[in-house]
Short mmCIF file of C-alpha atoms in Angstrom, two decimals:
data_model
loop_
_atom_site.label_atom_id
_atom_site.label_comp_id
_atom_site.label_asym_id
_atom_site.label_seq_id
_atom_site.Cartn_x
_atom_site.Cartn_y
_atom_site.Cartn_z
CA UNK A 281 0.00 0.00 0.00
CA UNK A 282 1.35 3.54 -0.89
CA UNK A 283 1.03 5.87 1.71
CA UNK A 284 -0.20 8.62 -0.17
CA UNK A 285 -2.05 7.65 -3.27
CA UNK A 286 -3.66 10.82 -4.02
CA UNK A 287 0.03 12.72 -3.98
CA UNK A 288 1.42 10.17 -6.42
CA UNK A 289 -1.68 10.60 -8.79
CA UNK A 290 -1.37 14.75 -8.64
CA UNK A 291 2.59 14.40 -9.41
CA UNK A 292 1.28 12.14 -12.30
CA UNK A 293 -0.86 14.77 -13.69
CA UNK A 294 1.06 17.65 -12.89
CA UNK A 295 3.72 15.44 -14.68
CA UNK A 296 1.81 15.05 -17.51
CA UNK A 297 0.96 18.49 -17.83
CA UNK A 298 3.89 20.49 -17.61
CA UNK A 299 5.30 17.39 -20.38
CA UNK A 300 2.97 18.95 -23.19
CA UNK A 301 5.52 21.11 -24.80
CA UNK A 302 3.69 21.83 -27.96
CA UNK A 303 6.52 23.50 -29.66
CA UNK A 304 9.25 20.74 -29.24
CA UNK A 305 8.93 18.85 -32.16
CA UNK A 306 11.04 22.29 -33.62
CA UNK A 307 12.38 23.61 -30.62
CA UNK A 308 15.36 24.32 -32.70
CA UNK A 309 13.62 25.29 -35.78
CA UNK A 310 11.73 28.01 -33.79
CA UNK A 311 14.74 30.06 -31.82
CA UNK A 312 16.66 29.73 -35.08
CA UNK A 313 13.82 31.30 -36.42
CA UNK A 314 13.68 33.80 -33.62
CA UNK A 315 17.48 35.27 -34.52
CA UNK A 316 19.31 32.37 -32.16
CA UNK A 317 22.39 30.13 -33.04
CA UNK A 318 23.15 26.51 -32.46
CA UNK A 319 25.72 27.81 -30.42
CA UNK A 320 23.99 30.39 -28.81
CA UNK A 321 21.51 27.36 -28.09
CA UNK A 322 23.77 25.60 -25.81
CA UNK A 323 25.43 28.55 -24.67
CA UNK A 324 22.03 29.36 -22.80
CA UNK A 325 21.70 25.89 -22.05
CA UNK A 326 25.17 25.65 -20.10
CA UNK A 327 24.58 29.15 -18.64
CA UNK A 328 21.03 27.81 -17.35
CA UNK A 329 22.94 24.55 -16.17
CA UNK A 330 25.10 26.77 -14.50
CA UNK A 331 21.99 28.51 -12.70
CA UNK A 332 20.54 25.63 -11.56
CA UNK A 333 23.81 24.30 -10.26
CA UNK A 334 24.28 27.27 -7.69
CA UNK A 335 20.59 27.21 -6.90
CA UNK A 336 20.34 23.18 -6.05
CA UNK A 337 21.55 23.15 -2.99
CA UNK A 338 19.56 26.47 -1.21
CA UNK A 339 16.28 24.60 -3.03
CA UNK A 340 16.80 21.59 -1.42
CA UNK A 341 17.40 23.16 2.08
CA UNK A 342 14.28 25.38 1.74
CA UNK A 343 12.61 22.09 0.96
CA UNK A 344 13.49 19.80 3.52
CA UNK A 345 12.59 23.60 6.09
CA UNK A 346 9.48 24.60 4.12
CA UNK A 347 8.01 21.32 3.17
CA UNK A 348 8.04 19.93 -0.43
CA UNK A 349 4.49 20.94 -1.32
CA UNK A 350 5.48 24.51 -0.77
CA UNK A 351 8.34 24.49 -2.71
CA UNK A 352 7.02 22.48 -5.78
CA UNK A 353 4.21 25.84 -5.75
CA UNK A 354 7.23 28.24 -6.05
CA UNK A 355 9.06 26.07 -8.42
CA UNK A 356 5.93 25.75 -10.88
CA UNK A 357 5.06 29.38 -10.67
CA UNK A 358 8.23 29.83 -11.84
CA UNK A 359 7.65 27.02 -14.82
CA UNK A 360 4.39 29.09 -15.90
CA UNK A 361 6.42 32.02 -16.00
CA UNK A 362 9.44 30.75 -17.61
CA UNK A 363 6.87 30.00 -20.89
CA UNK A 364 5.17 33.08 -20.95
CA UNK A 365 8.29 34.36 -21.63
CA UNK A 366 8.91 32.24 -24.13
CA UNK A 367 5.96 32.72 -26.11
CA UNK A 368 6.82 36.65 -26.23
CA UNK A 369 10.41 35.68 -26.50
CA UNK A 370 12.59 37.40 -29.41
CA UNK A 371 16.36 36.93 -29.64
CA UNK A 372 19.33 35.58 -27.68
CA UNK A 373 18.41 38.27 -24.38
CA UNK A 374 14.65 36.81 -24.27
CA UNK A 375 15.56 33.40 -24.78
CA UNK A 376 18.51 33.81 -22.22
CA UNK A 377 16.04 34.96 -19.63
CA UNK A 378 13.48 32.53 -20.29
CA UNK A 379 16.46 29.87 -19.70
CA UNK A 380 17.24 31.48 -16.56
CA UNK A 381 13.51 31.72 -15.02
CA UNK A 382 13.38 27.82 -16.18
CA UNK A 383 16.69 27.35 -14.43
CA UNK A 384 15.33 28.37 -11.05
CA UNK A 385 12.09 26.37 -11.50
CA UNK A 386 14.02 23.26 -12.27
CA UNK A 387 16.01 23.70 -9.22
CA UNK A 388 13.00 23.41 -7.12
CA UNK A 389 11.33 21.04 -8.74
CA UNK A 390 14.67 18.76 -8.85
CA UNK A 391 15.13 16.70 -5.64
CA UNK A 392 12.12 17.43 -4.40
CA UNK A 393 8.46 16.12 -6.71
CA UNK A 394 11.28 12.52 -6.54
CA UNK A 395 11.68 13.08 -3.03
CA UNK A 396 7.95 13.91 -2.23
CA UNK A 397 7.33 10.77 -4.59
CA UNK A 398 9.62 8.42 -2.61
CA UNK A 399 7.88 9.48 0.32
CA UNK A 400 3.87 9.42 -0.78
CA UNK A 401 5.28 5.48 -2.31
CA UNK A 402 6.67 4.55 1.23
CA UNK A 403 9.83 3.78 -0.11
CA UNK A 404 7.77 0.52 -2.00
CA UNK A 405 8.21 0.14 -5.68
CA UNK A 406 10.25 2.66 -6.26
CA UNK A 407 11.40 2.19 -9.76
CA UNK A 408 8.12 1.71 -10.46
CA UNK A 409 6.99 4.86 -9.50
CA UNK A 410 9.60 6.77 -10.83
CA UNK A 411 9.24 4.78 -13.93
CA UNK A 412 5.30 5.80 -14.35
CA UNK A 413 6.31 9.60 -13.21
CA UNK A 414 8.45 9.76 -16.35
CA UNK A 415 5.96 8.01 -18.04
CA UNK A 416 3.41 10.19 -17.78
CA UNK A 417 6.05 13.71 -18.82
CA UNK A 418 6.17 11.74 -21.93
CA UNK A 419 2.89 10.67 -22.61
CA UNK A 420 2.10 14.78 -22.46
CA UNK A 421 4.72 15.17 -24.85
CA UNK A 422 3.08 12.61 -26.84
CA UNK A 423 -0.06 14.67 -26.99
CA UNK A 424 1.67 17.91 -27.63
CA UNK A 425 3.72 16.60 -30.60
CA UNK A 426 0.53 14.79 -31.81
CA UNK A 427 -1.30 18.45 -31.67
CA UNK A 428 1.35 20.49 -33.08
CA UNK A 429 1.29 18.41 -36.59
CA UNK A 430 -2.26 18.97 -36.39
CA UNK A 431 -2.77 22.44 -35.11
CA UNK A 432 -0.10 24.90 -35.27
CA UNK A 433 2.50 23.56 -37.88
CA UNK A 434 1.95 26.95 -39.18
CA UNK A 435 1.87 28.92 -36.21
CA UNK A 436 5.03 28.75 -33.33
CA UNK A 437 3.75 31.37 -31.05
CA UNK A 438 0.31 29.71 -30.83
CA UNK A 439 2.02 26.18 -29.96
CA UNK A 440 4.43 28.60 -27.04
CA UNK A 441 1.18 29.94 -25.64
CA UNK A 442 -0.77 26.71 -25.61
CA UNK A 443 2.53 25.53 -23.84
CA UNK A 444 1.61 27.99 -20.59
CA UNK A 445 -1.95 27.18 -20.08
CA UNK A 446 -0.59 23.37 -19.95
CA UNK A 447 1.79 25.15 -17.32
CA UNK A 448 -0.57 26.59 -15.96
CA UNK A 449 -2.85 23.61 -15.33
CA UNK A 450 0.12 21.43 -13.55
CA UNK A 451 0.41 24.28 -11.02
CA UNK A 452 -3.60 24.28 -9.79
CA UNK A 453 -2.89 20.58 -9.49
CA UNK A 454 0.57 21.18 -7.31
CA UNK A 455 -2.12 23.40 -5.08
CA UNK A 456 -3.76 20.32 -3.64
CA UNK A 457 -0.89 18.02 -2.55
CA UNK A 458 0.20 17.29 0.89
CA UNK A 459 3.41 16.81 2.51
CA UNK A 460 4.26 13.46 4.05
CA UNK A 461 6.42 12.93 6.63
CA UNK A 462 9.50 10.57 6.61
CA UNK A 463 8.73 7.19 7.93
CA UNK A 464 8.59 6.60 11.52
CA UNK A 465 9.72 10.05 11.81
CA UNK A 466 7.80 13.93 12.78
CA UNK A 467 8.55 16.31 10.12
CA UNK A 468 10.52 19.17 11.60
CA UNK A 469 11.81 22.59 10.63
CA UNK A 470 15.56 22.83 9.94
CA UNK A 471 17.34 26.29 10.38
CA UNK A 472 19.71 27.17 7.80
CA UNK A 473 22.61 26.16 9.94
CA UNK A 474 21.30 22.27 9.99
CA UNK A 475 20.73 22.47 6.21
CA UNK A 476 24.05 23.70 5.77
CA UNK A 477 25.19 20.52 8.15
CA UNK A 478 22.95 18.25 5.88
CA UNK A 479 24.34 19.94 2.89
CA UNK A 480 27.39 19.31 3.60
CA UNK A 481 27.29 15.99 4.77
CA UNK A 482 25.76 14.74 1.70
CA UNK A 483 28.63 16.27 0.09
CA UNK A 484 31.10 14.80 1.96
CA UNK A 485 29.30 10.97 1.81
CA UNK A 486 29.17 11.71 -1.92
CA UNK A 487 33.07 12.59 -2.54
CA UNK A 488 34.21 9.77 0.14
CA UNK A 489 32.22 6.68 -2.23
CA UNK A 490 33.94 7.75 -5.59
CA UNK A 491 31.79 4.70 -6.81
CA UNK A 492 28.86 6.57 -6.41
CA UNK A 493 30.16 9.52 -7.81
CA UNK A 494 31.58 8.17 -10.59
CA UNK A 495 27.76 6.52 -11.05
CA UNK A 496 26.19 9.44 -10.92
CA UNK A 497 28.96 11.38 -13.37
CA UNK A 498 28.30 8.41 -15.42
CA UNK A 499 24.63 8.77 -15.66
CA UNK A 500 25.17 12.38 -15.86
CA UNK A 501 26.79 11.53 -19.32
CA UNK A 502 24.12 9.11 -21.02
CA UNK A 503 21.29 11.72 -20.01
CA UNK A 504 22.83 15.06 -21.69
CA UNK A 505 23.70 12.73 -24.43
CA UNK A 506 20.16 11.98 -24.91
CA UNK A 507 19.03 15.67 -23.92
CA UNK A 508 21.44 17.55 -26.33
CA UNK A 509 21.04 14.97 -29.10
CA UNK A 510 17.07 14.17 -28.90
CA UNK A 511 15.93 17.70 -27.95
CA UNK A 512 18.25 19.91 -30.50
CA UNK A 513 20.63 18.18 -32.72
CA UNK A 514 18.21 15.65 -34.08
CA UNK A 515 16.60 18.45 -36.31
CA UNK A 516 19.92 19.21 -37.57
CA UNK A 517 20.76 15.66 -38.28
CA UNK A 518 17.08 15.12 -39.85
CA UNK A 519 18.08 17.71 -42.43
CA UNK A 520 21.59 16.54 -43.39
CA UNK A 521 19.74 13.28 -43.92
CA UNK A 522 17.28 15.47 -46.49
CA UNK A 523 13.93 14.40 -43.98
CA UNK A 524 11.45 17.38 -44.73
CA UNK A 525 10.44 19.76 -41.67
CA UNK A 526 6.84 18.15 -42.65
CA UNK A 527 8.06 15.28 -41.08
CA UNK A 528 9.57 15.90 -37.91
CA UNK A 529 6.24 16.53 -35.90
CA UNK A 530 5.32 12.48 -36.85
CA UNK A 531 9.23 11.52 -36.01
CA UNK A 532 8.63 13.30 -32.59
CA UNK A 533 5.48 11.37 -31.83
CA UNK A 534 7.76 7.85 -32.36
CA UNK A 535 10.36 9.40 -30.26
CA UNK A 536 7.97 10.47 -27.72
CA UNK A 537 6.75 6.84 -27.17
CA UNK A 538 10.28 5.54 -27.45
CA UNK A 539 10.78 7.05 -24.19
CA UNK A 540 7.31 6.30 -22.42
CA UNK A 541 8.00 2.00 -23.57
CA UNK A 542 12.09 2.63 -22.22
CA UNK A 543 10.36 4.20 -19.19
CA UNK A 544 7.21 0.96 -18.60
CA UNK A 545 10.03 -1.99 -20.10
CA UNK A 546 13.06 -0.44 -17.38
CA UNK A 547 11.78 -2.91 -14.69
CA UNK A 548 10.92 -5.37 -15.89
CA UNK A 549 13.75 -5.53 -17.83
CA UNK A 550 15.93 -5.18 -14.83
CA UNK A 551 14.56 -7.90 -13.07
CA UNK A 552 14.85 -10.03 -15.90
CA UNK A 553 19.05 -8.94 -17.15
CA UNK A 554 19.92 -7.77 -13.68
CA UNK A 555 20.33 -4.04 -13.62
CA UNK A 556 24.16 -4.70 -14.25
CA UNK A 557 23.81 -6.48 -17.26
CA UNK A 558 21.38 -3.87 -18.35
CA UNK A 559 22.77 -0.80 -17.92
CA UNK A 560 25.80 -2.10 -19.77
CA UNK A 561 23.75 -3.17 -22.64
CA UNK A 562 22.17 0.16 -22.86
CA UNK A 563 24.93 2.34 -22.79
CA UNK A 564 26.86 0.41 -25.16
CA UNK A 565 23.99 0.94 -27.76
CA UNK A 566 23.51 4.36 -27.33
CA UNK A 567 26.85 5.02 -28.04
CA UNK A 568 26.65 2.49 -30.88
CA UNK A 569 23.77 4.64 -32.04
CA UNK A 570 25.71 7.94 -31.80
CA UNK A 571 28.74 6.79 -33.69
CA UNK A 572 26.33 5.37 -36.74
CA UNK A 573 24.48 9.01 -37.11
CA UNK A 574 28.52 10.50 -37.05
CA UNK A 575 29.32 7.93 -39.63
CA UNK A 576 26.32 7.94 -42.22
CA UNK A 577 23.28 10.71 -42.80
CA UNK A 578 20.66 8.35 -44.10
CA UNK A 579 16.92 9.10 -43.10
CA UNK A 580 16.00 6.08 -42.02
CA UNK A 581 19.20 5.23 -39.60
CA UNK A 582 19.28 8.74 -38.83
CA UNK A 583 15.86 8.41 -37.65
CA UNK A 584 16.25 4.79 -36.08
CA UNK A 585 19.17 6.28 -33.98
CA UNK A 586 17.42 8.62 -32.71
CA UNK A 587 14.66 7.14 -31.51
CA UNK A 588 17.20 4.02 -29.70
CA UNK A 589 19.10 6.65 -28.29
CA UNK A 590 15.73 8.20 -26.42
CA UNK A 591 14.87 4.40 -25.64
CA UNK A 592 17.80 3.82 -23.78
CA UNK A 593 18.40 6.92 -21.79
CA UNK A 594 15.13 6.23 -20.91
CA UNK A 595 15.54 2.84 -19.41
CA UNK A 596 17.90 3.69 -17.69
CA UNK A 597 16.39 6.86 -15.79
CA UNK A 598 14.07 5.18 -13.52
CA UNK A 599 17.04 2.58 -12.19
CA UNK A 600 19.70 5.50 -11.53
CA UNK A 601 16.83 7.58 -9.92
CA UNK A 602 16.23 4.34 -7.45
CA UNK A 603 20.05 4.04 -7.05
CA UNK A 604 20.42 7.96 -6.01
CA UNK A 605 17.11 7.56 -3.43
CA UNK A 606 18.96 4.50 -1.94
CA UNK A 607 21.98 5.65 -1.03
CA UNK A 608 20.28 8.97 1.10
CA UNK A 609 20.92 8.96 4.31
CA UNK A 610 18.94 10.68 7.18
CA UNK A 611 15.52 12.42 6.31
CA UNK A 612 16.86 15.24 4.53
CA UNK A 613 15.74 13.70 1.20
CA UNK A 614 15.74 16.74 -0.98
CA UNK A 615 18.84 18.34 0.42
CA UNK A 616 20.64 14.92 -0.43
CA UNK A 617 19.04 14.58 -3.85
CA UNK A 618 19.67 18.45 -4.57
CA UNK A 619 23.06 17.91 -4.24
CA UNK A 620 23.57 14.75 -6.77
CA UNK A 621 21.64 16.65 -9.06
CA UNK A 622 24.66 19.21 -8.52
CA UNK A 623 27.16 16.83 -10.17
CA UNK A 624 25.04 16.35 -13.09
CA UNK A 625 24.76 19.73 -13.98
CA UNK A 626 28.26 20.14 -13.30
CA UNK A 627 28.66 17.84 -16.02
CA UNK A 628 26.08 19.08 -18.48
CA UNK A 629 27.59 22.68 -18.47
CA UNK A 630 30.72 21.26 -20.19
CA UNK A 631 29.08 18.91 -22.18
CA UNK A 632 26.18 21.28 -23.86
CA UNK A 633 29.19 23.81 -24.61
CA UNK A 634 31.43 21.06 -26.33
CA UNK A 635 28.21 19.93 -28.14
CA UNK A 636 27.56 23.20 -29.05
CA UNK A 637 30.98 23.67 -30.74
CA UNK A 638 31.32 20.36 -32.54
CA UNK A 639 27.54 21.27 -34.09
CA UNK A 640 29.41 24.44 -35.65
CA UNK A 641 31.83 22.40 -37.56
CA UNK A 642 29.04 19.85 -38.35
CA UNK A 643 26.60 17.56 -36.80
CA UNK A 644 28.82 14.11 -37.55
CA UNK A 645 31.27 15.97 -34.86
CA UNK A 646 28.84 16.16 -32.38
CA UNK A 647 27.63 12.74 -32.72
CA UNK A 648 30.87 11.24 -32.47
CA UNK A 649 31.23 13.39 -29.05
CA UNK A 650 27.91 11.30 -28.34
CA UNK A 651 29.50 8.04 -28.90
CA UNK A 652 32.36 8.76 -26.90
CA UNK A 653 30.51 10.51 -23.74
CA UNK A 654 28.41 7.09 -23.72
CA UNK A 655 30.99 4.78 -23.80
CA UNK A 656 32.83 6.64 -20.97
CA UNK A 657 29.08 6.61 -19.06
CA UNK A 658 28.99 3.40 -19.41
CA UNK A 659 31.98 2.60 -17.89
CA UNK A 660 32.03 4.58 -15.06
CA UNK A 661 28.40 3.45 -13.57
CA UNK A 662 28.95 -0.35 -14.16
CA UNK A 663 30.47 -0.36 -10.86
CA UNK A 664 27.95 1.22 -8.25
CA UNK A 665 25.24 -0.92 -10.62
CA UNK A 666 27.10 -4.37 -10.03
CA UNK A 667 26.99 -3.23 -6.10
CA UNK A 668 23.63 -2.30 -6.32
CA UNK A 669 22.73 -6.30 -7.88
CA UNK A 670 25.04 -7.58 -5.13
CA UNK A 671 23.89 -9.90 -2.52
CA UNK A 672 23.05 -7.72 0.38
CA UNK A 673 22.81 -4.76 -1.70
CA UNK A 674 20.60 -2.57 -2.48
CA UNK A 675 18.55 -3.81 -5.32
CA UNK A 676 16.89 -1.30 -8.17
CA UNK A 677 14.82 -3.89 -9.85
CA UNK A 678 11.69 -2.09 -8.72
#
């Protein structure tokens, strides 16, 4: 039994909301079209990443003091916001500042909806969970991509405004959840000086068990792969392969379910390969998929890529999410999760600019980068993943 069903079903729909992103099938398309580079693309990206790294850790703490429900309200105001300004957004300064509102919503939200999850679950079925709440960001996606090809091909700034009422619905949802207490334990206030104690003791666990940091530096890797790759270079690479613009609203729709069967077959899957076995296997065909896109721009493969690459990143997202929840220690949930998060954005904020700069001397270059960034992924989480499957350890088949 979960302890809080209705808190798991709001996150669901509040999940699925904020995942209809009607203009994503040309995110691209649209801020080149709106006066902004590939480069200037993942510039803002890595100065958002940047953002959201310095912000992490004061989110988390104002979490685990404030309560989650709280700060998920703040967090998704902030969302709304962040795509009203995009729909009035015109150049790199708009676009920048849009990226930075995002930035700080993301912060808040990061840690804390998993944390707030883990918590309405009970700490029961927790791939499962996390699994379905991925699910659900991509079945709005789903319906979004599905909608633009059908409604506002022709018309960006109509898909960016449709965008913020979806926004706008996930944050009356976030209105009526609850906070739930650790369990077995009272939830309590923390002063800033505690948070800064929990802060840094999560930092301190985290550099001391360079397994688990090279995990989550390794899953850092597959996921901004994916992100960079699925989200803007894909258009790029759909055009070198001569697919028409026409087009890319259906290929988005097959990507978009991609992720939502990586995100229902992760379990099972794991409890059938061992999440050892797995995660190897799925790393090593991302970056298998990468280097074929660097190698040959054919629409079919380019296409087939793509959509492999989205299935395995998200496989994998539901076991690393269980892997990061298990290894928290203490009640400060958030705090502890705000702070892994950290060394993934670390991460991203070199790998979206080194993306970025490989794009400008062509999209093979980029891919290649892809390839290689996977391969080293999936090296460095094989160990904390065997540990995980060991005998006495903690499992993430869900």
């Amino acid at each position: 039994m979960y302890k809080n069903r209705r808190n798991i079903c709001l996150l669901y729909g509040a999940a699925l909301l904020q995942g209809m992103v009607f203009y994503a099938p040309v995110a691209t398309l649209y801020r080149q079209a709106h006066g902004v580079s590939v480069f200037q693309i993942t510039l803002i990206e890595s100065v958002s990443l940047a953002l959201m790294l310095l912000l992490e850790v004061p989110w988390g703490a104002a979490a685990d003091r404030i309560g989650y429900r709280r700060t998920l309200l703040l967090a998704n105001a902030l969302y709304l916001l962040s795509k009203l300004i995009f729909w009035r957004a015109d150049g790199f300064g708009m676009f920048l500042l849009e990226r930075v509102v995002l930035a700080a919503s993301l912060a808040g939200v990061s840690g804390c909806d998993a944390a707030l999850l883990w918590r309405s679950a009970g700490g029961r079925n927790g791939a499962r969970v996390f699994g379905r709440y991925d699910a659900m960001m991509t079945i709005g996606l789903l319906a979004a991509s599905t909608a633009f090809s059908f409604f506002w091909a022709e018309d960006y700034a109509a898909a960016a405004l449709a965008t913020g009422v979806s926004a706008a619905g996930a944050l009356l949802l976030t209105c009526f959840l609850a906070d739930v207490p650790e369990s077995g334990e009272e939830e309590e206030q923390r002063d800033a000086r505690a948070s800064a104690r929990e802060t840094f003791s999560a930092l301190r666990r985290m550099a001391q068990d360079r397994r688990f940091l090279s995990f989550l530096i390794g899953s850092a890797l597959l996921a901004e792969t994916n992100q960079t790759v699925t989200v803007f270079l894909s258009q790029l690479q759909y055009v070198k392969s001569g697919i028409p613009v026409q087009s890319m609203g259906c290929l988005y729709t097959a990507l978009t379910l991609a992720g939502i069967f990586g995100a229902w077959a992760s379990a099972r899957c794991a409890a059938h390969l061992g999440t050892a076995r797995l995660g190897k296997a799925l790393f090593f065909t991302a970056g298998a998929a990468c280097a074929l896109m660097a190698a040959f721009a054919r629409p079919v493969l380019s296409a087939a890529c793509i959509l492999i690459l989205r299935l395995c990143a998200a496989m994998f997202a539901p076991a690393a999410m269980e892997v990061k929840n298990a290894a928290v220690q203490g009640s400060a949930r958030a705090t502890a999760l705000s702070v892994f998060s950290m060394a993934a954005n670390a991460v991203a904020i070199v790998t979206n600019l080194a993306f970025g700069r490989l794009s400008d001397r062509g999209v093979a270059y980029a891919m290649a980068f892809g390839a290689l960034l996977c391969a080293a992924g999936g090296m460095m989480t094989r160990g904390q993943l065997a540990r995980a499957n060991a005998p006495g350890g903690r499992s993430v088949r869900g």
